Amino acid sequence: MTEATGFEPTGRVRMDWIIVGVVVALCVGIFLNFTAGRQYALRESASGFDGLEYWLKDQNHAAQSFAGGWPLNRNTVGLLIQPVYDAHPDTERSAAKTKDELLLQSDEFDQQVDVIRERALSVPSLVILPKWRSGMRLTGLAHPFLIVRGANTQEVLHQIVGSEVGPLSFARTPFSEFSLASDRGLVARIYAAQTFEGRGCEPVLGREGAMLLGACPLSGTGEKVHVLSDPDLLNNHGLVLGDNARIAAQLLPEIAREHRIIIDYSDENWLTEPEQVIERERTWEDLKRLFEPPFVVLWVGAGLLLALAIWRGGIRSGPIADPQSGLGTGKRTANRVRARLMRLTDQDGALLSDFVDTRLRARAAKVFGTTHNQRGSPEQAYPKLVHARRPELASRLDDLIQAIRALPPHISADDAIEYVDQFELILEQLADDA
């Protein structure tokens, strides 16, 4: 019998497109992780300020690290902390060629003086001068050999606030202590302290001539900016020394006036004007929450469900049969056409023989599975299994099948129903014993 033609298979999801999409997504994720890896490594290193962020949050102060990528509403920023990691701003950073050059490199990434000053004019800012070379980040060791040249740091200071503040200098003792100008009994402790003279600045930590933190006027403007000459007061390396942590928890929220404190690692100005409409700011921390408990349980469950579905549908029993697409297959359509022709011509005997073959084929597919191969046709394989398990029912089934196949083509519907009832009864008994 030839299969009916003119039917088109329904569309299916192409597995190759799914694989291509997954590969592209992985490539994009790897690229983003690679580009952001240096930023995260810097923030978590001894010269970074992740510890300051966590400490302020622990003290119930609003603090956030910012690496750029979306606008910041300047009306919501109480204090913008700008750590400077470029001892040669406005100059393109050259990549290190040897391990020694990498350890002694004084530029972590390129920064611009104009951007630093522009942000300081927009919101209250704390500019932290550079001190350590890349070797501090890579080794985690604070050694005088890894300190940036004082002349370079002094040049950065003068570029930002002007040369009127005076020169930069280093303490003569390994550890130096600095008292708050407000005299609260708190003393900052700094290793190899880097101070500036601070002419024209209002001292906050230290004194004029040896100032560690002061509010200095920006040259050419009437605005003031807080300048911290030594990052070891607030970075991960120095926050644990002396009363540094307590000073940070009291002093920074006062400067921010209890508003949000932003630690800005970006190299561009992302602050928006008040009249600009901005979207809600998001960080990578928001995305990471989706992979933390209790959401991780959902991801594990979804993975197990996907694996089970792939095994069940693709390996154990083959693709899931679609009833809609089944109607369009040539063989099934041809069988239905043949059955209808038999009914119209009153050939109930021949139709009953086809019915038995179809039921045996369906029972064999249910028992053996659609992807398993049997010797001979399915209607022959199933009776063999019945003979092995239920010989008494097998003999009755064989006799009934032979009787049905021997029926003349033209029999009455009542006689055909009796044979159908006997046949279905035997199949039900076999199904109950399975």
CSV table of C-alpha atoms in Angstrom, one decimal:
chain,number,residue,atom,x,y,z
A,1,MET,CA,0.0,0.0,0.0
A,2,THR,CA,1.4,3.4,-0.9
A,3,GLU,CA,1.5,6.2,1.6
A,4,ALA,CA,-0.8,9.2,1.1
A,5,THR,CA,1.0,12.2,-0.2
A,6,GLY,CA,0.3,16.0,0.0
A,7,PHE,CA,0.9,16.3,3.8
A,8,GLU,CA,3.7,18.5,5.1
A,9,PRO,CA,5.2,17.7,8.5
A,10,THR,CA,4.6,20.3,11.2
A,11,GLY,CA,7.5,22.6,12.2
A,12,ARG,CA,9.8,21.5,14.9
A,13,VAL,CA,12.4,23.2,17.0
A,14,ARG,CA,15.8,22.8,15.4
A,15,MET,CA,18.4,21.5,17.8
A,16,ASP,CA,21.2,23.0,15.9
A,17,TRP,CA,19.8,26.5,16.4
A,18,ILE,CA,19.5,25.9,20.1
A,19,ILE,CA,23.1,24.7,20.3
A,20,VAL,CA,24.3,27.8,18.4
A,21,GLY,CA,22.3,30.1,20.7
A,22,VAL,CA,23.8,28.4,23.8
A,23,VAL,CA,27.3,28.8,22.4
A,24,VAL,CA,26.8,32.5,21.6
A,25,ALA,CA,25.5,33.1,25.1
A,26,LEU,CA,28.5,31.4,26.6
A,27,CYS,CA,30.9,33.4,24.4
A,28,VAL,CA,29.2,36.7,25.5
A,29,GLY,CA,29.3,35.7,29.1
A,30,ILE,CA,33.0,34.7,28.9
A,31,PHE,CA,33.8,38.1,27.2
A,32,LEU,CA,32.0,40.1,29.9
A,33,ASN,CA,33.6,38.1,32.7
A,34,PHE,CA,37.0,38.7,31.1
A,35,THR,CA,36.5,42.4,30.7
A,36,ALA,CA,35.2,42.8,34.3
A,37,GLY,CA,37.8,40.4,35.8
A,38,ARG,CA,40.4,43.1,36.3
A,39,GLN,CA,37.9,45.5,37.9
A,40,TYR,CA,36.7,42.9,40.4
A,41,ALA,CA,40.3,41.8,41.1
A,42,LEU,CA,41.2,45.4,41.9
A,43,ARG,CA,38.2,45.9,44.2
A,44,GLU,CA,38.9,42.8,46.2
A,45,SER,CA,42.6,43.2,46.5
A,46,ALA,CA,44.5,44.8,49.3
A,47,SER,CA,44.4,48.2,47.5
A,48,GLY,CA,40.7,48.0,46.8
A,49,PHE,CA,37.7,49.3,48.8
A,50,ASP,CA,35.3,46.4,48.9
A,51,GLY,CA,36.0,46.1,52.7
A,52,LEU,CA,34.9,49.7,53.1
A,53,GLU,CA,31.6,49.0,51.3
A,54,TYR,CA,30.8,46.0,53.5
A,55,TRP,CA,31.8,47.8,56.7
A,56,LEU,CA,29.6,50.8,56.0
A,57,LYS,CA,26.7,48.5,55.2
A,58,ASP,CA,27.3,46.6,58.4
A,59,GLN,CA,27.0,49.9,60.2
A,60,ASN,CA,23.6,50.5,58.6
A,61,HIS,CA,24.9,53.1,56.1
A,62,ALA,CA,23.9,53.1,52.4
A,63,ALA,CA,27.0,52.3,50.4
A,64,GLN,CA,27.6,50.9,46.9
A,65,SER,CA,30.4,50.2,44.6
A,66,PHE,CA,30.0,51.5,41.1
A,67,ALA,CA,31.9,50.5,37.9
A,68,GLY,CA,29.9,52.4,35.4
A,69,GLY,CA,27.5,51.3,32.7
A,70,TRP,CA,24.3,53.2,33.7
A,71,PRO,CA,23.4,56.7,34.8
A,72,LEU,CA,23.6,57.9,38.4
A,73,ASN,CA,21.1,60.5,39.7
A,74,ARG,CA,23.3,63.0,41.4
A,75,ASN,CA,20.5,64.1,43.7
A,76,THR,CA,20.7,60.7,45.4
A,77,VAL,CA,24.5,60.7,45.9
A,78,GLY,CA,25.6,62.0,49.3
A,79,LEU,CA,29.3,61.3,48.8
A,80,LEU,CA,31.2,60.1,45.7
A,81,ILE,CA,34.5,58.4,46.7
A,82,GLN,CA,36.9,58.6,43.7
A,83,PRO,CA,40.0,56.4,44.2
A,84,VAL,CA,42.7,57.4,41.7
A,85,TYR,CA,44.7,54.4,40.4
A,86,ASP,CA,46.5,56.3,37.6
A,87,ALA,CA,49.7,58.0,38.5
A,88,HIS,CA,49.9,59.5,35.0
A,89,PRO,CA,46.3,60.7,34.3
A,90,ASP,CA,45.6,62.0,30.8
A,91,THR,CA,48.3,59.7,29.5
A,92,GLU,CA,47.6,56.4,27.8
A,93,ARG,CA,48.6,53.4,29.9
A,94,SER,CA,51.3,51.2,28.3
A,95,ALA,CA,50.9,47.4,28.8
A,96,ALA,CA,53.7,45.7,30.8
A,97,LYS,CA,55.9,43.3,28.9
A,98,THR,CA,57.7,41.5,31.7
A,99,LYS,CA,56.7,40.4,35.2
A,100,ASP,CA,58.9,43.1,36.8
A,101,GLU,CA,57.3,45.8,34.7
A,102,LEU,CA,53.9,44.5,35.8
A,103,LEU,CA,54.8,44.6,39.5
A,104,LEU,CA,56.2,48.1,39.2
A,105,GLN,CA,53.4,49.5,37.1
A,106,SER,CA,51.8,52.6,38.7
A,107,ASP,CA,48.7,52.8,36.4
A,108,GLU,CA,46.0,50.2,37.0
A,109,PHE,CA,43.8,51.8,34.3
A,110,ASP,CA,43.5,55.1,32.5
A,111,GLN,CA,41.8,58.0,34.2
A,112,GLN,CA,41.2,61.6,33.2
A,113,VAL,CA,41.7,64.7,35.5
A,114,ASP,CA,38.8,66.5,33.8
A,115,VAL,CA,36.4,63.6,34.6
A,116,ILE,CA,37.5,63.6,38.3
A,117,ARG,CA,37.1,67.4,38.6
A,118,GLU,CA,33.7,67.3,36.7
A,119,ARG,CA,32.3,64.8,39.1
A,120,ALA,CA,33.7,66.7,42.1
A,121,LEU,CA,31.9,69.8,40.9
A,122,SER,CA,28.6,67.8,40.5
A,123,VAL,CA,28.4,66.1,43.9
A,124,PRO,CA,30.3,66.1,47.2
A,125,SER,CA,33.4,64.0,46.5
A,126,LEU,CA,36.3,62.4,48.3
A,127,VAL,CA,39.3,62.1,46.0
A,128,ILE,CA,41.8,59.4,47.1
A,129,LEU,CA,45.3,59.9,45.7
A,130,PRO,CA,47.3,56.9,44.3
A,131,LYS,CA,50.0,55.3,46.5
A,132,TRP,CA,50.6,51.7,45.6
A,133,ARG,CA,51.9,50.1,42.4
A,134,SER,CA,50.3,47.0,40.8
A,135,GLY,CA,52.6,44.8,42.8
A,136,MET,CA,50.5,45.6,45.9
A,137,ARG,CA,47.4,44.2,44.2
A,138,LEU,CA,49.2,41.1,42.8
A,139,THR,CA,51.2,40.1,45.9
A,140,GLY,CA,49.1,41.5,48.7
A,141,LEU,CA,52.3,42.8,50.3
A,142,ALA,CA,52.8,46.5,51.4
A,143,HIS,CA,56.5,47.2,50.9
A,144,PRO,CA,58.1,50.6,50.4
A,145,PHE,CA,59.6,49.4,47.1
A,146,LEU,CA,56.0,49.2,45.7
A,147,ILE,CA,55.0,52.8,46.6
A,148,VAL,CA,54.4,55.1,43.6
A,149,ARG,CA,57.0,57.9,43.2
A,150,GLY,CA,56.0,60.9,45.4
A,151,ALA,CA,56.6,63.3,42.5
A,152,ASN,CA,54.0,61.5,40.4
A,153,THR,CA,51.4,61.5,43.2
A,154,GLN,CA,52.1,65.2,43.9
A,155,GLU,CA,51.6,66.0,40.2
A,156,VAL,CA,48.2,64.3,40.4
A,157,LEU,CA,47.3,66.3,43.5
A,158,HIS,CA,48.2,69.6,41.8
A,159,GLN,CA,46.3,68.7,38.7
A,160,ILE,CA,43.1,68.1,40.6
A,161,VAL,CA,43.1,70.8,43.2
A,162,GLY,CA,45.9,73.1,42.2
A,163,SER,CA,49.5,73.7,43.3
A,164,GLU,CA,48.4,76.1,46.1
A,165,VAL,CA,47.9,73.1,48.5
A,166,GLY,CA,51.7,72.6,48.7
A,167,PRO,CA,53.9,69.6,48.3
A,168,LEU,CA,53.5,65.9,49.1
A,169,SER,CA,55.7,64.2,51.7
A,170,PHE,CA,56.2,60.9,53.5
A,171,ALA,CA,56.4,60.2,57.2
A,172,ARG,CA,59.7,59.2,58.6
A,173,THR,CA,58.4,56.4,60.9
A,174,PRO,CA,56.9,53.1,59.6
A,175,PHE,CA,53.6,53.6,61.4
A,176,SER,CA,52.2,57.1,61.9
A,177,GLU,CA,49.2,58.2,63.9
A,178,PHE,CA,46.8,61.1,63.0
A,179,SER,CA,44.1,62.6,65.1
A,180,LEU,CA,40.8,64.0,64.0
A,181,ALA,CA,40.6,67.7,63.9
A,182,SER,CA,37.3,67.6,65.8
A,183,ASP,CA,39.2,65.8,68.7
A,184,ARG,CA,36.9,62.8,69.2
A,185,GLY,CA,39.6,60.6,70.7
A,186,LEU,CA,39.9,58.5,67.5
A,187,VAL,CA,43.4,58.0,66.1
A,188,ALA,CA,44.1,56.8,62.5
A,189,ARG,CA,47.1,54.5,62.1
A,190,ILE,CA,48.9,54.5,58.7
A,191,TYR,CA,51.8,52.5,57.3
A,192,ALA,CA,54.4,54.6,55.5
A,193,ALA,CA,52.0,57.6,55.6
A,194,GLN,CA,51.7,59.8,52.6
A,195,THR,CA,50.7,63.4,53.6
A,196,PHE,CA,50.4,66.8,51.9
A,197,GLU,CA,51.0,70.3,53.3
A,198,GLY,CA,47.4,71.4,52.8
A,199,ARG,CA,47.7,75.1,52.4
A,200,GLY,CA,44.3,76.7,52.2
A,201,CYS,CA,42.6,73.4,53.1
A,202,GLU,CA,40.4,72.7,56.1
A,203,PRO,CA,42.1,69.8,58.1
A,204,VAL,CA,39.8,66.9,58.9
A,205,LEU,CA,42.5,64.3,59.7
A,206,GLY,CA,45.9,65.5,60.6
A,207,ARG,CA,47.1,69.1,60.6
A,208,GLU,CA,48.3,71.7,58.2
A,209,GLY,CA,51.9,70.8,57.1
A,210,ALA,CA,51.1,67.0,57.6
A,211,MET,CA,47.5,66.6,56.5
A,212,LEU,CA,46.1,63.2,55.7
A,213,LEU,CA,42.5,64.3,54.9
A,214,GLY,CA,41.3,67.8,54.2
A,215,ALA,CA,38.6,69.8,52.5
A,216,CYS,CA,40.4,71.7,49.7
A,217,PRO,CA,39.2,74.3,47.2
A,218,LEU,CA,39.2,73.2,43.5
A,219,SER,CA,41.4,75.6,41.6
A,220,GLY,CA,39.4,78.0,39.4
A,221,THR,CA,36.1,77.3,41.2
A,222,GLY,CA,34.4,78.1,44.4
A,223,GLU,CA,33.7,74.5,45.2
A,224,LYS,CA,35.5,72.3,47.8
A,225,VAL,CA,36.5,68.7,47.5
A,226,HIS,CA,37.8,66.3,50.2
A,227,VAL,CA,41.3,65.0,49.5
A,228,LEU,CA,42.7,61.9,51.1
A,229,SER,CA,46.4,61.7,50.4
A,230,ASP,CA,46.9,58.1,51.7
A,231,PRO,CA,44.4,55.4,50.6
A,232,ASP,CA,45.5,53.1,53.5
A,233,LEU,CA,43.0,54.9,55.7
A,234,LEU,CA,40.1,53.3,53.9
A,235,ASN,CA,41.3,50.5,51.6
A,236,ASN,CA,41.2,46.8,52.4
A,237,HIS,CA,44.8,46.9,53.6
A,238,GLY,CA,44.6,49.7,56.1
A,239,LEU,CA,41.0,49.6,57.3
A,240,VAL,CA,41.8,47.2,60.1
A,241,LEU,CA,44.6,49.4,61.6
A,242,GLY,CA,44.1,51.6,64.6
A,243,ASP,CA,40.7,53.4,64.6
A,244,ASN,CA,40.6,53.6,60.8
A,245,ALA,CA,37.3,51.6,60.6
A,246,ARG,CA,35.6,53.6,63.3
A,247,ILE,CA,36.7,56.9,61.7
A,248,ALA,CA,35.3,55.8,58.4
A,249,ALA,CA,32.0,54.8,59.9
A,250,GLN,CA,31.6,58.1,61.6
A,251,LEU,CA,33.2,60.6,59.2
A,252,LEU,CA,32.0,59.4,55.8
A,253,PRO,CA,28.2,59.4,56.7
A,254,GLU,CA,28.6,62.9,58.2
A,255,ILE,CA,30.1,64.2,54.9
A,256,ALA,CA,27.4,62.4,53.0
A,257,ARG,CA,24.8,63.8,55.3
A,258,GLU,CA,23.3,60.3,55.7
A,259,HIS,CA,22.7,60.0,52.0
A,260,ARG,CA,24.1,57.3,49.7
A,261,ILE,CA,27.9,56.7,49.6
A,262,ILE,CA,29.2,55.6,46.2
A,263,ILE,CA,32.7,54.2,45.6
A,264,ASP,CA,33.2,55.1,42.0
A,265,TYR,CA,35.7,52.9,40.1
A,266,SER,CA,34.6,54.1,36.6
A,267,ASP,CA,36.7,56.2,34.3
A,268,GLU,CA,33.7,58.3,32.9
A,269,ASN,CA,31.2,60.7,34.4
A,270,TRP,CA,27.9,58.8,34.8
A,271,LEU,CA,26.2,61.5,36.9
A,272,THR,CA,23.0,62.9,35.4
A,273,GLU,CA,21.5,66.3,35.7
A,274,PRO,CA,18.5,66.7,38.0
A,275,GLU,CA,16.1,67.3,35.2
A,276,GLN,CA,17.1,64.2,33.3
A,277,VAL,CA,14.9,61.1,33.6
A,278,ILE,CA,16.9,58.1,34.7
A,279,GLU,CA,16.1,54.4,35.1
A,280,ARG,CA,16.5,52.4,38.2
A,281,GLU,CA,20.2,51.7,38.9
A,282,ARG,CA,21.2,48.1,38.8
A,283,THR,CA,24.4,46.3,39.7
A,284,TRP,CA,25.7,42.8,39.2
A,285,GLU,CA,24.8,42.0,42.8
A,286,ASP,CA,21.1,42.1,41.7
A,287,LEU,CA,21.7,39.4,39.1
A,288,LYS,CA,23.8,37.3,41.5
A,289,ARG,CA,20.8,37.1,43.9
A,290,LEU,CA,19.0,34.9,41.4
A,291,PHE,CA,21.7,32.3,41.9
A,292,GLU,CA,21.7,32.3,45.7
A,293,PRO,CA,19.4,30.4,48.1
A,294,PRO,CA,16.5,29.8,47.8
A,295,PHE,CA,16.7,30.4,44.0
A,296,VAL,CA,19.5,27.9,43.6
A,297,VAL,CA,17.1,25.1,44.5
A,298,LEU,CA,14.8,26.2,41.6
A,299,TRP,CA,17.8,26.1,39.2
A,300,VAL,CA,18.8,22.7,40.4
A,301,GLY,CA,15.2,21.4,40.0
A,302,ALA,CA,14.9,23.0,36.6
A,303,GLY,CA,18.2,21.3,35.5
A,304,LEU,CA,17.0,17.9,36.8
A,305,LEU,CA,13.7,18.3,35.0
A,306,LEU,CA,15.4,19.2,31.8
A,307,ALA,CA,17.7,16.2,32.0
A,308,LEU,CA,14.7,13.9,32.7
A,309,ALA,CA,12.8,15.3,29.8
A,310,ILE,CA,15.7,14.8,27.4
A,311,TRP,CA,16.2,11.3,28.6
A,312,ARG,CA,12.5,10.4,28.5
A,313,GLY,CA,11.8,12.0,25.2
A,314,GLY,CA,15.0,11.5,23.3
A,315,ILE,CA,16.6,8.3,24.6
A,316,ARG,CA,14.2,6.0,26.3
A,317,SER,CA,11.1,6.2,24.1
A,318,GLY,CA,12.1,8.4,21.2
A,319,PRO,CA,10.5,11.7,20.3
A,320,ILE,CA,7.2,12.5,21.9
A,321,ALA,CA,4.3,11.7,19.4
A,322,ASP,CA,2.3,14.7,18.4
A,323,PRO,CA,-1.3,13.8,17.8
A,324,GLN,CA,-1.8,16.8,15.4
A,325,SER,CA,1.2,15.8,13.3
A,326,GLY,CA,0.1,12.2,13.4
A,327,LEU,CA,-3.0,13.0,11.5
A,328,GLY,CA,-0.9,14.1,8.6
A,329,THR,CA,1.3,11.0,8.3
A,330,GLY,CA,0.7,9.1,5.1
A,331,LYS,CA,0.4,5.6,6.7
A,332,ARG,CA,-2.2,6.6,9.3
A,333,THR,CA,-4.2,8.6,6.8
A,334,ALA,CA,-4.2,5.7,4.4
A,335,ASN,CA,-5.4,3.3,7.1
A,336,ARG,CA,-8.3,5.6,8.0
A,337,VAL,CA,-9.3,6.0,4.3
A,338,ARG,CA,-9.2,2.2,3.9
A,339,ALA,CA,-11.3,1.6,7.0
A,340,ARG,CA,-13.9,4.1,5.8
A,341,LEU,CA,-14.1,2.4,2.4
A,342,MET,CA,-14.6,-1.0,4.1
A,343,ARG,CA,-17.5,0.4,6.2
A,344,LEU,CA,-19.1,1.9,3.1
A,345,THR,CA,-18.9,-1.4,1.3
A,346,ASP,CA,-20.1,-3.5,4.3
A,347,GLN,CA,-16.8,-5.4,4.5
A,348,ASP,CA,-16.9,-5.8,8.3
A,349,GLY,CA,-15.0,-9.0,8.2
A,350,ALA,CA,-12.0,-7.5,6.5
A,351,LEU,CA,-12.2,-4.4,8.7
A,352,LEU,CA,-12.2,-6.6,11.8
A,353,SER,CA,-9.0,-8.3,10.6
A,354,ASP,CA,-7.3,-4.9,10.2
A,355,PHE,CA,-8.6,-3.9,13.6
A,356,VAL,CA,-6.9,-6.9,15.2
A,357,ASP,CA,-3.6,-6.2,13.5
A,358,THR,CA,-3.7,-2.5,14.6
A,359,ARG,CA,-4.5,-3.5,18.2
A,360,LEU,CA,-1.7,-6.0,18.3
A,361,ARG,CA,0.7,-3.4,16.8
A,362,ALA,CA,-0.3,-0.8,19.4
A,363,ARG,CA,0.1,-3.3,22.3
A,364,ALA,CA,3.5,-4.3,21.0
A,365,ALA,CA,4.6,-0.7,20.8
A,366,LYS,CA,3.4,-0.1,24.4
A,367,VAL,CA,5.2,-3.1,25.7
A,368,PHE,CA,8.4,-3.0,23.8
A,369,GLY,CA,8.7,0.8,23.2
A,370,THR,CA,8.7,2.7,20.0
A,371,THR,CA,12.5,2.7,19.5
A,372,HIS,CA,13.0,-1.1,20.1
A,373,ASN,CA,13.3,-3.4,17.2
A,374,GLN,CA,11.6,-6.8,17.2
A,375,ARG,CA,12.1,-9.8,15.0
A,376,GLY,CA,9.1,-10.0,12.6
A,377,SER,CA,6.1,-7.8,12.7
A,378,PRO,CA,4.8,-6.3,16.0
A,379,GLU,CA,1.6,-8.5,15.7
A,380,GLN,CA,3.9,-11.5,15.7
A,381,ALA,CA,6.2,-10.4,18.5
A,382,TYR,CA,3.5,-9.7,21.0
A,383,PRO,CA,1.9,-13.2,20.8
A,384,LYS,CA,5.3,-14.7,21.4
A,385,LEU,CA,5.6,-12.7,24.6
A,386,VAL,CA,2.1,-13.8,25.6
A,387,HIS,CA,3.1,-17.5,25.0
A,388,ALA,CA,6.1,-17.1,27.3
A,389,ARG,CA,4.1,-15.5,30.2
A,390,ARG,CA,0.5,-16.8,29.9
A,391,PRO,CA,0.3,-20.0,27.8
A,392,GLU,CA,-3.4,-20.5,28.6
A,393,LEU,CA,-4.4,-17.1,27.4
A,394,ALA,CA,-2.0,-17.3,24.4
A,395,SER,CA,-3.8,-20.4,23.0
A,396,ARG,CA,-7.2,-18.6,23.3
A,397,LEU,CA,-5.8,-15.5,21.7
A,398,ASP,CA,-4.3,-17.6,18.8
A,399,ASP,CA,-7.6,-19.4,18.2
A,400,LEU,CA,-9.5,-16.1,18.3
A,401,ILE,CA,-7.1,-14.4,15.9
A,402,GLN,CA,-7.3,-17.3,13.4
A,403,ALA,CA,-11.1,-17.3,13.6
A,404,ILE,CA,-11.2,-13.6,12.9
A,405,ARG,CA,-8.8,-13.9,10.0
A,406,ALA,CA,-11.0,-16.7,8.5
A,407,LEU,CA,-14.1,-14.6,8.6
A,408,PRO,CA,-15.8,-13.8,5.3
A,409,PRO,CA,-15.6,-10.1,4.2
A,410,HIS,CA,-19.3,-9.6,4.5
A,411,ILE,CA,-20.6,-10.3,8.0
A,412,SER,CA,-23.2,-8.5,10.2
A,413,ALA,CA,-22.2,-5.8,12.6
A,414,ASP,CA,-23.6,-7.8,15.6
A,415,ASP,CA,-21.4,-10.8,14.8
A,416,ALA,CA,-18.3,-8.5,14.4
A,417,ILE,CA,-19.0,-6.9,17.8
A,418,GLU,CA,-19.0,-10.3,19.5
A,419,TYR,CA,-15.5,-11.1,18.1
A,420,VAL,CA,-14.3,-7.6,19.2
A,421,ASP,CA,-15.6,-8.1,22.7
A,422,GLN,CA,-13.8,-11.4,23.1
A,423,PHE,CA,-10.6,-10.0,21.7
A,424,GLU,CA,-10.7,-6.9,24.0
A,425,LEU,CA,-11.5,-9.1,27.0
A,426,ILE,CA,-8.3,-11.2,26.5
A,427,LEU,CA,-6.2,-8.1,26.0
A,428,GLU,CA,-7.6,-6.6,29.3
A,429,GLN,CA,-6.7,-9.9,31.2
A,430,LEU,CA,-3.2,-9.6,29.8
A,431,ALA,CA,-2.9,-6.0,30.7
A,432,ASP,CA,-4.1,-6.7,34.3
A,433,ASP,CA,-1.4,-9.4,34.7
A,434,ALA,CA,1.4,-7.1,33.4
